Structures are given as structure tokens and as C-alpha cells.
PDB file of C-alpha atoms in Angstrom:
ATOM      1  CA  UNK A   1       0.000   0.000   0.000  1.00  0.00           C
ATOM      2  CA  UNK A   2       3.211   2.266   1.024  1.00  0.00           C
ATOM      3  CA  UNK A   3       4.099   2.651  -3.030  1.00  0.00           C
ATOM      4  CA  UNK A   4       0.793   3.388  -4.815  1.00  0.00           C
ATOM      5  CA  UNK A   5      -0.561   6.309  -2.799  1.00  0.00           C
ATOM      6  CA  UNK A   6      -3.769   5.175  -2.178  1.00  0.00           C
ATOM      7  CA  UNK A   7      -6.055   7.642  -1.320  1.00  0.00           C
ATOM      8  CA  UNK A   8      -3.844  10.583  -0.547  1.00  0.00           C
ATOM      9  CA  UNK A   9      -6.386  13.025  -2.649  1.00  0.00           C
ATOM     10  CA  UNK A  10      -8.853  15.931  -1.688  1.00  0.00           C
ATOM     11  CA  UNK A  11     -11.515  13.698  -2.974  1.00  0.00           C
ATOM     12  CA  UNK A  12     -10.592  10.836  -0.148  1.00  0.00           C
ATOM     13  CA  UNK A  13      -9.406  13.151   2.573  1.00  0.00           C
ATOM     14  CA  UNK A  14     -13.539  15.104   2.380  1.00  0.00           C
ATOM     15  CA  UNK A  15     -14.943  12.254   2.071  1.00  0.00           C
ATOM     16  CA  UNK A  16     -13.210  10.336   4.742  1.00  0.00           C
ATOM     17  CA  UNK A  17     -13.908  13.274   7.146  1.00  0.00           C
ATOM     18  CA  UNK A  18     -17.355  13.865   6.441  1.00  0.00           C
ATOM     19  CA  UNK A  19     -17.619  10.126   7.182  1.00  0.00           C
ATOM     20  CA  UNK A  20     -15.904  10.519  10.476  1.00  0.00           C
ATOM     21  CA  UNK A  21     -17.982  12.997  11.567  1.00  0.00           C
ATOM     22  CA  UNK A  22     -21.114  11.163  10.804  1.00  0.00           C
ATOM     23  CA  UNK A  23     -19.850   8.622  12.836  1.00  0.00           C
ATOM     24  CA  UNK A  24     -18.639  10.454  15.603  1.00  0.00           C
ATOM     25  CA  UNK A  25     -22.592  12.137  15.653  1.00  0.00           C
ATOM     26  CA  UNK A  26     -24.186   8.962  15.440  1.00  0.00           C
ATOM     27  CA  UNK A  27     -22.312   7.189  18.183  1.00  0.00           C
ATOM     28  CA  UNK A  28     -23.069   9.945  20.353  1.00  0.00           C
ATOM     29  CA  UNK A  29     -26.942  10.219  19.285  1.00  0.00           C
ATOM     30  CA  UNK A  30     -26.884   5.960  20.138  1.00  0.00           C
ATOM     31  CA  UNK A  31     -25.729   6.453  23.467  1.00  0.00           C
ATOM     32  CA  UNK A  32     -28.233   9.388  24.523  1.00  0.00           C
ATOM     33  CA  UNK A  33     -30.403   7.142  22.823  1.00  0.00           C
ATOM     34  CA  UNK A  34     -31.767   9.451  20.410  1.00  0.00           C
ATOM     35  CA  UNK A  35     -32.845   8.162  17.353  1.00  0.00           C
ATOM     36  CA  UNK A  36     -33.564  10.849  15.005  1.00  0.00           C
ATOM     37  CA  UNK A  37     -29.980  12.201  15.942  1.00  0.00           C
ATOM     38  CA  UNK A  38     -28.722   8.938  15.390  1.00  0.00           C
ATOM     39  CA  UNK A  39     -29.857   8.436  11.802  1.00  0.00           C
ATOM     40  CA  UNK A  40     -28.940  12.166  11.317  1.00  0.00           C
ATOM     41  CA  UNK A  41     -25.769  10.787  11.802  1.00  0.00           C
ATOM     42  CA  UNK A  42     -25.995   8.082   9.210  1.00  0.00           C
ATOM     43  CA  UNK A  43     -27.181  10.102   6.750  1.00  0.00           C
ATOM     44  CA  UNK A  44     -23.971  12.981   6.808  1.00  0.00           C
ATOM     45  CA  UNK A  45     -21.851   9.198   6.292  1.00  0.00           C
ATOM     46  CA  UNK A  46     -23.558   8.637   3.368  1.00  0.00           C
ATOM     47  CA  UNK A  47     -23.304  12.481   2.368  1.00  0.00           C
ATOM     48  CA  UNK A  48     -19.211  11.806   2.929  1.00  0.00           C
ATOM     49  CA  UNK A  49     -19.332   8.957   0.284  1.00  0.00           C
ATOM     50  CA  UNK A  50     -21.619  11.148  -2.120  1.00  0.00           C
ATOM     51  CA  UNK A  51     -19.083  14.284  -1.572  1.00  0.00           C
ATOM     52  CA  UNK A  52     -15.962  11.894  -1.955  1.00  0.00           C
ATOM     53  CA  UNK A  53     -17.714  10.042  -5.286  1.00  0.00           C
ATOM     54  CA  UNK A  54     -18.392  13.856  -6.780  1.00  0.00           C
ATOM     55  CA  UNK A  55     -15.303  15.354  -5.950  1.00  0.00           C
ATOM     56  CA  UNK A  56     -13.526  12.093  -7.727  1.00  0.00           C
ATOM     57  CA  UNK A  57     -15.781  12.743 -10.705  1.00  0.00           C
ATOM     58  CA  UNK A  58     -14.388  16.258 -10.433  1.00  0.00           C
ATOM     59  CA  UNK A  59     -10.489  14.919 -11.258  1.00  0.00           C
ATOM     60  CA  UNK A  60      -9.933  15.482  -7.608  1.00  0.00           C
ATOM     61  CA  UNK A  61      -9.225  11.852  -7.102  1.00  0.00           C
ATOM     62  CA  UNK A  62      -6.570   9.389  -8.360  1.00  0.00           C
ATOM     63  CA  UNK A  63      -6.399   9.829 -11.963  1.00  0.00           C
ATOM     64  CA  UNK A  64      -7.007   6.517 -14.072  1.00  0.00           C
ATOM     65  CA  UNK A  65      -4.513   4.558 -15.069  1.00  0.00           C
ATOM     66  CA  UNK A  66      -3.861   3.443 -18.973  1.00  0.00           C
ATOM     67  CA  UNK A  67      -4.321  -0.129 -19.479  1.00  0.00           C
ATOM     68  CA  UNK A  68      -1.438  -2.369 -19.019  1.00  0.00           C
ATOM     69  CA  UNK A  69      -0.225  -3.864 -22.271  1.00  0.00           C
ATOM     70  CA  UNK A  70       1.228  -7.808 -22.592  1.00  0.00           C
ATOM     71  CA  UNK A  71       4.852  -8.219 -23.771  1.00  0.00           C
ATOM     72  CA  UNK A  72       4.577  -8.091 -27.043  1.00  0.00           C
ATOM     73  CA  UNK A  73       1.676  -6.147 -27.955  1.00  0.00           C
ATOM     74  CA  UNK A  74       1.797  -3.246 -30.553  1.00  0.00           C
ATOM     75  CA  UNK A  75      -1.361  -1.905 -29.815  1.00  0.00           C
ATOM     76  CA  UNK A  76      -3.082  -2.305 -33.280  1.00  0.00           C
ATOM     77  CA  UNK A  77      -5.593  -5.281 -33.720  1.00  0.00           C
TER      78      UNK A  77
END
């Protein structure tokens, strides 16, 4: 994992926080056992993953790799 640099984007660092914070409201929410404030806090995860998932489709992810080619391949069919 050290050498590819997975997930060290703006895309994956938003998301990932949003996410955190979701969680961090919803385990609070489940032990005051409130539910509304609970699934409050379910629905901002779900927000992180939509935010993260946008901002990738924004080019502020990983970019996409080329296909690898075999040994031997030209390219042309």
C-alpha cells in the first residue's frame, strides 16, 4: 500500500472526514439514545461517500490509469 498512494487526494481526505464525523454524531446520538440524531448521523456518512464520489468525478481523485499492455503487444488489432 506504502508505493501506490492510495487515497492521498482531496476527494478521499472530504470524504473520509465527512464520514468521520457522521460517525462520531451517530455514536453519540446511540448512546443518549436518540434516534432521530442517530440516523442524522448516518445520513452525513452517506453524504461523505456522495461528496468523496463527486469530488472524484471532479479529477480530484486518483487519476485513471492506462491499461497495461502484454509483452509483445503493438497496440493495433
Amino acid at each position: 500500500m506504502a508505493g501506490t498512494s492510495h487515497g492521498h487526494t482531496p476527494a478521499a481526505w472530504t470524504g473520509v472526514t465527512i464520514a468521520f464525523i457522521g460517525f462520531c454524531v451517530s455514536g453519540a446520538f446511540m448512546v443518549a439514545a436518540k434516534p432521530a440524531g442517530f440516523w442524522a448521523g448516518i445520513a452525513i456518512i452517506a453524504i461523505g461517500g456522495v461528496v468523496g464520489g463527486v469530488m472524484s468525478m471532479m479529477g480530484m481523485g486518483m487519476p485513471k490509469r492506462a491499461p497495461l499492455k502484454m509483452a509483445g503487444e503493438t497496440g493495433r488489432n
